[in-house]
CSV table of C-alpha atoms in Angstrom, one decimal:
chain,number,residue,atom,x,y,z
R,17,MET,CA,-6.1,111.3,82.4
R,18,PRO,CA,-2.7,111.5,83.9
R,19,ALA,CA,0.3,110.7,81.7
R,20,PHE,CA,1.4,108.0,84.2
R,21,THR,CA,-0.2,105.7,86.7
R,22,PHE,CA,2.5,105.8,89.3
R,23,ASN,CA,2.4,103.9,92.5
R,24,TYR,CA,2.3,106.2,95.5
R,25,ILE,CA,4.1,104.6,98.5
R,26,THR,CA,1.5,104.1,101.1
R,27,PRO,CA,2.4,105.6,104.5
R,28,PRO,CA,4.1,105.2,106.7
R,29,PRO,CA,7.1,105.1,104.4
R,30,ASN,CA,9.2,102.9,106.6
R,31,ASP,CA,6.5,100.4,107.3
R,32,GLU,CA,8.3,97.0,107.0
R,33,LEU,CA,5.1,95.6,105.5
R,34,VAL,CA,5.1,98.0,102.6
R,35,ASP,CA,7.0,96.7,99.5
R,36,GLU,CA,8.5,100.0,98.6
R,37,GLN,CA,11.2,98.5,96.3
R,38,SER,CA,8.8,96.8,94.0
R,39,GLN,CA,6.5,99.8,93.8
R,40,ILE,CA,9.4,102.2,93.0
R,41,ASN,CA,10.7,99.8,90.4
R,42,ALA,CA,7.3,99.4,88.8
R,43,ASN,CA,7.2,103.2,88.4
R,44,LEU,CA,10.6,103.1,86.7
R,45,ASP,CA,9.5,100.3,84.4
R,46,GLN,CA,6.5,102.5,83.4
R,47,ILE,CA,8.8,105.4,82.6
R,48,GLU,CA,11.0,103.1,80.6
R,49,ASN,CA,8.1,101.8,78.5
R,50,ARG,CA,6.7,105.2,77.8
R,51,LEU,CA,10.1,106.6,76.7
R,52,ASN,CA,10.8,103.5,74.6
R,53,PHE,CA,7.6,104.3,72.6
R,54,LEU,CA,9.0,107.7,71.8
R,55,GLN,CA,12.1,106.0,70.5
R,56,GLY,CA,10.1,103.9,68.1
R,57,ILE,CA,10.9,100.6,69.9
R,58,GLY,CA,7.9,100.2,72.3
R,59,THR,CA,4.1,100.1,72.1
R,60,TRP,CA,1.4,102.0,73.8
R,61,ALA,CA,-2.3,101.0,74.0
R,62,ASN,CA,-4.4,103.6,72.1
R,63,VAL,CA,-6.0,104.7,75.4
R,64,ASP,CA,-2.7,105.6,76.8
R,65,ARG,CA,-1.8,108.0,74.1
R,66,PRO,CA,-2.7,111.5,75.1
R,67,LYS,CA,-4.5,113.5,72.4
R,68,GLY,CA,-2.0,115.9,70.8
R,69,LEU,CA,1.0,113.7,71.4
R,70,GLU,CA,3.6,114.3,68.7
R,71,ALA,CA,5.7,111.3,67.8
R,72,LEU,CA,8.0,110.2,65.1
R,73,ILE,CA,6.4,107.4,63.1
R,74,ASN,CA,8.7,105.2,61.1
R,75,ASP,CA,6.3,103.9,58.4
R,76,GLY,CA,9.2,103.6,56.0
R,77,ASN,CA,9.2,107.4,55.3
R,78,GLN,CA,10.0,108.7,58.8
R,79,ARG,CA,7.0,111.0,59.4
R,80,THR,CA,6.2,113.4,62.2
R,81,ALA,CA,2.7,112.6,63.4
R,82,VAL,CA,0.2,113.8,66.0
R,83,TRP,CA,-2.3,111.4,67.8
R,84,ASN,CA,-5.7,113.0,67.4
R,85,GLY,CA,-7.4,110.6,69.8
R,86,THR,CA,-8.2,107.9,67.2
R,87,ALA,CA,-5.5,108.0,64.6
R,88,TRP,CA,-2.1,109.4,63.8
R,89,ARG,CA,-2.4,112.6,61.7
R,90,THR,CA,0.6,113.4,59.5
R,91,PRO,CA,1.3,116.7,57.7
R,92,THR,CA,-0.6,117.3,54.5
R,93,GLY,CA,1.9,117.8,51.6
R,94,ILE,CA,1.6,120.7,49.3
R,95,ALA,CA,3.2,118.8,46.4
R,96,GLY,CA,0.6,116.1,46.5
R,97,GLY,CA,-2.2,118.6,46.2
R,98,TRP,CA,-1.6,119.4,42.5
R,99,THR,CA,-3.9,118.1,39.9
R,100,ALA,CA,-2.6,116.8,36.6
R,101,TRP,CA,-1.8,119.4,34.0
R,102,GLN,CA,-4.8,120.2,31.7
R,103,ASN,CA,-4.7,121.9,28.3
R,104,ILE,CA,-5.9,125.5,28.2
R,105,THR,CA,-8.5,125.7,25.4
R,106,LEU,CA,-7.2,128.4,23.2
R,107,ILE,CA,-9.3,130.7,21.0
R,108,ALA,CA,-8.3,130.7,17.4
R,109,PRO,CA,-5.9,131.8,16.0
R,110,TYR,CA,-3.8,131.2,19.2
R,111,VAL,CA,-1.9,128.0,19.4
R,112,ALA,CA,1.0,126.4,21.3
R,113,SER,CA,4.2,128.0,20.0
R,114,ALA,CA,5.9,124.6,19.6
R,115,ALA,CA,5.6,120.9,20.6
R,116,GLY,CA,6.4,120.5,24.3
R,117,PHE,CA,5.2,124.0,25.2
R,118,THR,CA,1.4,123.5,25.1
R,119,PRO,CA,-0.3,126.1,27.3
R,120,MET,CA,-1.6,124.2,30.4
R,121,TRP,CA,-3.0,124.8,33.8
R,122,ARG,CA,-3.3,122.9,37.1
R,123,SER,CA,-4.7,123.7,40.5
R,124,ASN,CA,-3.8,122.8,44.1
R,125,SER,CA,-6.7,122.4,46.6
R,126,VAL,CA,-4.3,122.5,49.6
R,127,ILE,CA,-2.9,125.9,48.9
R,128,ARG,CA,-5.8,127.0,46.6
R,129,ARG,CA,-3.5,128.0,43.8
R,130,VAL,CA,-3.8,127.9,40.0
R,131,GLN,CA,-0.6,127.7,38.0
R,132,LEU,CA,0.0,128.1,34.2
R,133,LYS,CA,2.7,127.0,31.9
R,134,GLY,CA,3.4,126.9,28.2
R,135,ARG,CA,3.8,129.3,25.3
R,136,ILE,CA,1.1,131.0,23.1
R,137,ALA,CA,1.8,131.9,19.5
R,138,ASN,CA,-0.4,133.8,17.1
R,139,GLY,CA,-1.3,131.1,14.7
R,140,ALA,CA,0.8,128.2,13.5
R,141,THR,CA,2.7,130.4,11.1
R,142,GLY,CA,3.9,132.6,13.9
R,143,VAL,CA,2.2,135.9,13.1
R,144,SER,CA,3.2,138.8,15.3
R,145,MET,CA,1.1,139.5,18.4
R,146,ALA,CA,-1.2,142.4,18.1
R,147,LYS,CA,0.1,145.1,20.5
R,148,ASN,CA,-1.4,147.5,22.9
R,149,ASN,CA,-4.8,146.0,23.3
R,150,TRP,CA,-6.3,143.2,25.4
R,151,THR,CA,-6.7,140.0,23.5
R,152,ASN,CA,-8.8,137.1,24.8
R,153,PHE,CA,-7.2,133.8,24.3
R,154,SER,CA,-9.3,131.6,26.6
R,155,SER,CA,-12.9,131.9,27.8
R,156,GLY,CA,-16.3,130.4,27.5
R,157,ALA,CA,-17.7,127.0,28.3
R,158,SER,CA,-14.4,125.2,27.5
R,159,GLY,CA,-12.3,127.5,29.6
R,160,ILE,CA,-11.0,127.1,33.1
R,161,PRO,CA,-14.0,126.5,35.4
R,162,LEU,CA,-15.4,129.5,37.4
R,163,THR,CA,-14.4,127.6,40.6
R,164,PHE,CA,-10.9,128.8,39.9
R,165,THR,CA,-11.8,132.5,39.7
R,166,PRO,CA,-9.1,134.6,41.4
R,167,ALA,CA,-9.9,135.1,45.1
R,168,ASN,CA,-10.3,138.8,44.5
R,169,THR,CA,-12.4,138.2,41.3
R,170,VAL,CA,-10.2,140.2,39.0
R,171,ALA,CA,-6.5,139.9,38.7
R,172,LEU,CA,-3.8,141.5,36.6
R,173,TRP,CA,-0.3,140.1,36.2
R,174,THR,CA,2.7,140.6,34.1
R,175,THR,CA,4.1,137.7,32.1
R,176,SER,CA,7.1,137.3,30.0
R,177,CYS,CA,7.2,137.4,26.2
R,178,SER,CA,9.4,135.7,23.8
R,179,PRO,CA,12.6,136.4,22.0
R,180,ILE,CA,11.7,137.7,18.6
R,181,THR,CA,13.0,135.5,15.9
R,182,ALA,CA,13.3,138.2,13.3
R,183,SER,CA,15.7,140.2,15.5
R,184,SER,CA,19.4,140.2,15.0
R,185,PRO,CA,20.9,138.0,16.4
R,186,ALA,CA,17.8,135.9,16.1
R,187,GLY,CA,15.9,135.5,19.3
R,188,SER,CA,17.9,138.0,21.3
R,189,GLU,CA,15.2,140.6,21.8
R,190,ILE,CA,12.3,140.3,24.1
R,191,ASN,CA,9.3,142.4,25.0
R,192,GLY,CA,6.8,142.4,27.9
R,193,ALA,CA,3.2,141.3,28.0
R,194,ARG,CA,0.6,141.4,30.7
R,195,LEU,CA,-1.9,138.7,31.6
R,196,ARG,CA,-5.4,139.5,32.9
R,197,VAL,CA,-7.3,136.8,34.8
R,198,ASN,CA,-11.0,137.6,35.1
R,199,ALA,CA,-14.4,135.8,35.3
R,200,ASP,CA,-17.0,135.8,32.5
R,201,ALA,CA,-20.4,134.1,32.7
R,202,THR,CA,-19.1,130.5,32.3
R,203,SER,CA,-15.4,130.4,33.0
R,204,VAL,CA,-12.2,132.1,33.9
R,205,ARG,CA,-11.3,134.5,31.2
R,206,LEU,CA,-7.7,134.9,30.2
R,207,ASP,CA,-6.5,137.9,28.2
R,208,PHE,CA,-3.0,139.2,27.4
R,209,ASN,CA,-1.7,142.5,26.3
R,210,TRP,CA,1.5,142.3,24.3
R,211,MET,CA,3.6,145.4,24.7
R,212,GLY,CA,5.8,144.8,21.8
R,213,GLN,CA,6.8,147.5,19.4
R,214,ASP,CA,10.0,146.2,18.0
R,215,SER,CA,10.7,145.2,14.5
R,216,GLY,CA,10.3,141.5,15.2
R,217,THR,CA,7.2,140.1,13.6
R,218,THR,CA,7.1,136.3,13.2
R,219,GLY,CA,7.8,133.6,15.7
R,220,ASN,CA,7.2,135.5,18.9
R,221,TYR,CA,5.1,134.1,21.6
R,222,ILE,CA,4.0,134.8,25.2
R,223,SER,CA,5.3,132.6,28.0
R,224,LEU,CA,2.8,131.6,30.7
R,225,ASP,CA,5.6,130.0,32.9
R,226,GLY,CA,5.5,131.2,36.5
R,227,MET,CA,1.9,132.6,36.2
R,228,ASP,CA,-0.3,131.8,39.1
R,229,TRP,CA,-3.0,133.1,41.3
R,230,TRP,CA,-5.0,132.3,44.5
R,231,TYR,CA,-8.5,131.0,44.0
E,5,LEU,CA,22.6,94.2,93.2
E,6,GLY,CA,19.8,95.9,91.3
E,7,THR,CA,19.3,96.0,87.6
E,8,TYR,CA,19.1,98.6,84.9
E,9,THR,CA,16.2,99.1,82.5
E,10,THR,CA,17.1,98.0,79.0
E,11,VAL,CA,17.1,101.2,77.0
E,12,GLN,CA,16.8,104.2,79.4
E,13,LYS,CA,19.3,102.5,81.9
E,14,LEU,CA,17.3,103.5,84.9
E,15,TYR,CA,18.6,101.8,88.1
E,16,LYS,CA,16.1,99.5,89.8
E,17,PRO,CA,17.4,98.5,93.2
E,18,ALA,CA,17.1,95.0,94.4
E,19,SER,CA,15.1,94.2,97.5
E,20,ASP,CA,18.2,93.6,99.5
E,21,ASP,CA,20.1,96.6,98.0
E,22,LEU,CA,21.7,99.1,100.3
E,23,VAL,CA,20.5,102.1,98.2
E,24,ASP,CA,23.0,104.9,97.9
E,25,VAL,CA,21.0,108.1,97.5
E,26,ASN,CA,23.6,109.9,95.4
E,27,THR,CA,24.5,107.1,93.0
E,28,ASP,CA,21.3,105.2,92.7
E,29,ILE,CA,18.4,107.6,93.2
E,30,LYS,CA,19.8,110.9,92.0
E,31,TYR,CA,21.3,109.1,89.1
E,32,ASN,CA,17.9,108.1,87.8
E,33,TRP,CA,16.5,111.7,87.9
E,34,GLU,CA,19.6,113.1,86.2
E,35,ARG,CA,19.4,110.3,83.6
E,36,LEU,CA,15.8,111.2,82.9
E,37,ASP,CA,16.5,114.9,82.8
E,38,GLN,CA,19.0,114.3,80.0
E,39,ARG,CA,16.8,112.2,77.9
E,40,VAL,CA,13.1,113.2,78.3
E,41,LYS,CA,13.6,116.7,76.9
E,42,LEU,CA,15.2,115.3,73.7
E,43,LEU,CA,12.3,112.8,73.3
E,44,LEU,CA,9.5,115.2,73.9
E,45,GLU,CA,10.7,118.5,72.5
E,46,TRP,CA,12.6,119.9,69.6
E,47,LEU,CA,15.8,121.1,71.1
E,48,PRO,CA,17.1,124.3,69.4
E,49,THR,CA,20.7,124.0,68.3
E,50,GLU,CA,23.1,126.3,66.5
E,51,GLU,CA,24.9,123.3,65.0
E,52,THR,CA,24.8,123.5,61.2
E,53,ASN,CA,25.9,119.9,60.8
E,54,LEU,CA,24.1,117.9,63.4
E,55,THR,CA,25.8,114.5,62.7
E,56,GLY,CA,28.6,113.9,65.3
E,57,ASN,CA,27.9,117.2,67.1
E,58,VAL,CA,24.8,116.4,69.1
E,59,PRO,CA,23.7,113.2,70.8
E,60,MET,CA,22.1,110.8,68.3
E,61,GLU,CA,19.6,108.2,69.4
E,62,ASN,CA,16.3,107.0,68.1
E,63,GLY,CA,13.7,109.7,68.6
E,64,PHE,CA,16.1,112.5,69.7
E,65,ARG,CA,14.8,115.8,68.1
E,66,TYR,CA,16.5,119.0,67.2
E,67,LEU,CA,15.4,122.3,65.8
E,68,LYS,CA,18.2,123.6,63.6
E,69,ARG,CA,18.2,127.3,63.9
E,70,SER,CA,20.3,128.0,60.8
E,71,THR,CA,17.6,126.7,58.5
E,72,ALA,CA,14.6,126.7,60.9
E,73,SER,CA,14.2,123.0,60.1
E,74,LYS,CA,13.3,120.0,62.4
E,75,TRP,CA,15.5,117.0,62.4
E,76,ALA,CA,15.1,113.7,64.3
E,77,SER,CA,17.5,110.8,64.7
E,78,TRP,CA,16.8,107.2,63.8
E,79,LEU,CA,18.7,104.0,63.2
E,80,ASN,CA,18.7,103.2,59.5
E,81,PRO,CA,17.8,99.5,59.5
E,82,VAL,CA,19.7,98.8,56.3
E,83,THR,CA,23.0,100.5,57.1
E,84,GLN,CA,22.7,100.2,60.9
E,85,GLN,CA,23.9,103.8,61.1
E,86,GLN,CA,22.3,106.4,63.3
E,87,GLN,CA,21.1,109.1,61.0
E,88,PHE,CA,19.1,112.4,61.0
E,89,TYR,CA,16.0,112.9,58.9
E,90,GLN,CA,13.2,115.4,58.3
E,91,ASP,CA,9.6,114.5,57.6
E,92,ASN,CA,9.7,114.7,53.8
E,93,VAL,CA,6.3,116.5,53.6
E,94,ALA,CA,6.6,118.9,56.6
E,95,PHE,CA,10.2,119.7,55.9
E,96,VAL,CA,11.5,123.2,55.3
E,97,PRO,CA,13.3,123.3,51.9
E,98,THR,CA,16.8,124.5,52.2
E,99,TRP,CA,18.4,127.0,49.8
E,100,THR,CA,21.1,125.8,47.5
E,101,VAL,CA,23.7,128.3,46.2
E,102,ILE,CA,24.0,128.5,42.4
E,103,THR,CA,27.3,129.7,41.1
E,104,PRO,CA,27.2,132.5,38.5
E,105,ALA,CA,28.9,132.1,35.1
E,106,ALA,CA,32.3,133.7,34.5
E,107,GLY,CA,32.0,137.4,34.3
E,108,TRP,CA,29.1,137.5,36.8
E,109,SER,CA,29.1,137.8,40.6
E,110,VAL,CA,26.7,138.4,43.5
E,111,TYR,CA,25.6,142.0,44.0
E,112,GLU,CA,26.5,141.8,47.6
E,113,SER,CA,27.2,139.0,50.0
E,114,GLN,CA,23.6,138.8,51.2
E,115,THR,CA,22.2,138.3,47.7
E,116,LYS,CA,23.8,135.1,46.6
E,117,LEU,CA,21.9,133.4,43.8
E,118,MET,CA,20.0,130.6,45.5
E,119,ALA,CA,17.2,128.1,44.7
E,120,GLN,CA,14.9,125.9,46.6
E,121,VAL,CA,12.4,123.2,45.7
E,122,THR,CA,9.1,122.5,47.5
E,123,GLY,CA,7.9,119.0,48.1
E,124,GLY,CA,11.0,117.1,49.1
E,125,ALA,CA,12.4,114.7,46.6
E,126,ALA,CA,12.8,116.2,43.1
E,127,GLY,CA,9.3,115.4,41.9
E,128,ALA,CA,7.9,116.7,38.7
E,129,GLU,CA,5.1,118.4,40.6
E,130,ASN,CA,7.4,120.6,42.6
E,131,ILE,CA,7.9,124.3,42.3
E,132,VAL,CA,11.3,125.8,42.0
E,133,THR,CA,11.9,129.2,43.6
E,134,TYR,CA,14.9,131.5,43.0
E,135,ARG,CA,16.3,134.5,44.9
E,136,GLY,CA,19.4,136.6,44.7
E,137,LYS,CA,20.9,139.4,42.7
E,138,LEU,CA,23.8,139.3,40.2
E,139,ILE,CA,26.0,141.9,38.6
E,140,ARG,CA,28.5,141.8,35.7
E,141,ASN,CA,32.2,141.9,36.4
E,142,PRO,CA,33.6,144.4,36.5
E,143,ASN,CA,30.6,146.6,37.4
E,144,THR,CA,29.2,147.4,34.0
E,145,GLU,CA,25.8,147.7,32.5
E,146,LEU,CA,23.7,144.7,31.6
E,147,PRO,CA,23.9,143.6,28.0
E,148,ILE,CA,20.8,144.5,26.0
E,149,LYS,CA,19.1,142.6,23.2
E,150,THR,CA,21.5,139.8,23.6
E,151,ASP,CA,21.2,136.2,24.7
E,152,THR,CA,23.5,136.2,27.7
E,153,LEU,CA,24.5,133.1,29.7
E,154,ILE,CA,24.6,134.1,33.4
E,155,ALA,CA,24.8,130.6,35.1
E,156,SER,CA,25.3,127.0,34.1
E,157,GLY,CA,25.7,123.8,36.0
E,158,VAL,CA,22.5,124.3,37.9
E,159,PRO,CA,21.9,121.1,39.9
E,160,THR,CA,19.3,118.7,38.4
E,161,GLY,CA,16.6,119.3,41.1
E,162,TYR,CA,16.6,123.0,40.4
E,163,ARG,CA,16.2,122.7,36.6
E,164,PRO,CA,12.9,122.5,34.7
E,165,GLN,CA,12.2,119.4,32.7
E,166,VAL,CA,11.5,121.7,29.7
E,167,ASP,CA,12.8,125.2,29.3
E,168,ARG,CA,11.0,127.8,31.3
E,169,GLU,CA,10.9,131.6,30.6
E,170,VAL,CA,9.8,134.1,33.2
E,171,GLN,CA,9.8,137.9,33.1
E,172,ILE,CA,11.8,140.2,35.4
E,173,MET,CA,12.8,143.8,35.2
E,174,GLY,CA,16.2,145.3,34.5
E,175,GLY,CA,17.7,148.7,34.7
E,176,ASP,CA,17.2,151.1,31.8
E,177,THR,CA,18.3,154.4,30.3
E,178,ALA,CA,17.4,157.0,32.9
E,179,SER,CA,17.6,156.9,36.6
E,180,GLY,CA,14.8,155.0,38.1
E,181,ASN,CA,13.7,153.5,34.8
E,182,VAL,CA,13.3,149.8,34.2
E,183,ALA,CA,12.8,147.7,31.2
E,184,THR,CA,11.5,144.2,30.6
E,185,ALA,CA,13.9,141.4,30.9
E,186,MET,CA,13.5,137.6,30.7
E,187,LEU,CA,15.2,134.7,32.3
E,188,ARG,CA,15.3,131.4,30.5
E,189,PHE,CA,16.0,128.3,32.7
E,190,THR,CA,17.0,125.5,30.4
E,191,SER,CA,16.5,121.8,31.1
E,192,THR,CA,20.3,121.4,30.7
E,193,GLY,CA,21.0,123.6,33.7
E,194,GLU,CA,21.7,127.0,32.2
E,195,ILE,CA,20.2,130.4,33.0
E,196,HIS,CA,20.1,133.0,30.2
E,197,LEU,CA,19.3,136.7,30.4
E,198,PHE,CA,17.5,138.6,27.7
E,199,LYS,CA,17.1,142.3,28.4
E,200,TYR,CA,15.2,144.8,26.4
E,201,GLY,CA,15.8,148.6,26.3
E,202,THR,CA,18.6,150.9,25.3
E,203,ALA,CA,22.1,151.5,26.7
E,204,GLN,CA,22.2,152.9,30.2
E,205,THR,CA,23.7,156.1,31.2
E,206,GLY,CA,25.6,155.4,34.3
E,207,ASN,CA,23.1,154.5,37.0
E,208,SER,CA,25.1,151.7,38.5
E,209,PHE,CA,22.6,150.9,41.1
E,210,GLU,CA,20.4,149.5,38.3
E,211,TRP,CA,23.1,147.2,36.9
E,212,TYR,CA,21.9,144.0,38.4
E,213,VAL,CA,19.6,141.1,37.7
E,214,SER,CA,17.2,140.4,40.5
E,215,PHE,CA,15.7,136.9,40.9
E,216,THR,CA,13.2,138.0,43.5
E,217,GLY,CA,9.8,136.3,42.9
E,218,VAL,CA,11.1,134.0,40.2
E,219,MET,CA,9.4,130.6,40.4
E,220,PHE,CA,8.3,127.9,38.0
E,221,PRO,CA,7.0,124.4,38.0
E,222,ARG,CA,9.6,121.7,37.5
E,223,GLY,CA,7.6,119.2,35.5
E,224,ASP,CA,7.0,119.1,31.8
């Protein structure tokens, strides 16, 4: 379908019986109407919109949209793809380090990403983390569903670990930890490996902030 | 005399017009040439600030090279001012420079401390990403086992709603060694550095804090 339905002046061009002026002006009016639509002040019948036309749609939010033949298609936002935050079910004795820092996860189906946040402590009394071995803190039927298994099945990441409250000055020392994301029979299995070896013992925790993976 | 179309101002000769080829017919093609490109294509421009520096009219579109972002003009119905906007979903987030605290500076001019937020308006679901590299002034080793303030006054949109802590690496004792370090981003707009390890021995190329790969969700 041509973009325009212009009048072609019927020959001979200087035939006094041909109304050239009105045909030319009708063409100019058609151009005017089409361009006005692109300026957000005119209308086109749906059948006149070529598939793939990109236009600026002022629906109150000023969107860039493409006509797919039957509807305007606007970009899919990444931000809107996130689920609500859900608690990570922790295996005893691990608990949230403090109110407001509950370990949680969420996923985004647009970018197929899982993201974690929160802080894990070893029991409500703040017992030191066990160092130098892998410790499972979430798995089993109540864990993150297998749907969210990392795209490469097994993943290993580094995560941060807390200031150690027993240090001097308090909270000024940190140590590293690693996070392993794996799949068990029923859910995504999360383990950490606390690399600590300093004198701090109580009150330390592992931060999950910034931890994420592709599923 | 003929008439002009309302918006595009194309000249429509009257039936008894003596048409001047130069002023009446060529004028129309030149007028269209100026406007159609801007209405159909994103016109690349080197202008950083578009307002006042490029033609503004409903539907005129520009690709801003400096930020690789697309902008279009529209008449704000409330203010009746012609403005530029981006699609708030498809837009390219711009980087905002974060000023280091006293005693800290950028490692080199290309490594300013900067932050960006996905998703447009500062929603709780957005992800904040940082980049850049800081050193102490004068060029000295990073403090170890100390809670050190390295920036404050971070703009609201780039702060978490509750404190976030992410791990990075920092220079350590011997050449090529690194030790664990942590950045704490507070809800009040401060950035703190905690670095593990022992005193360094003069490898100045390790005396910096890199924000590469640092990201966290904004919301609580």
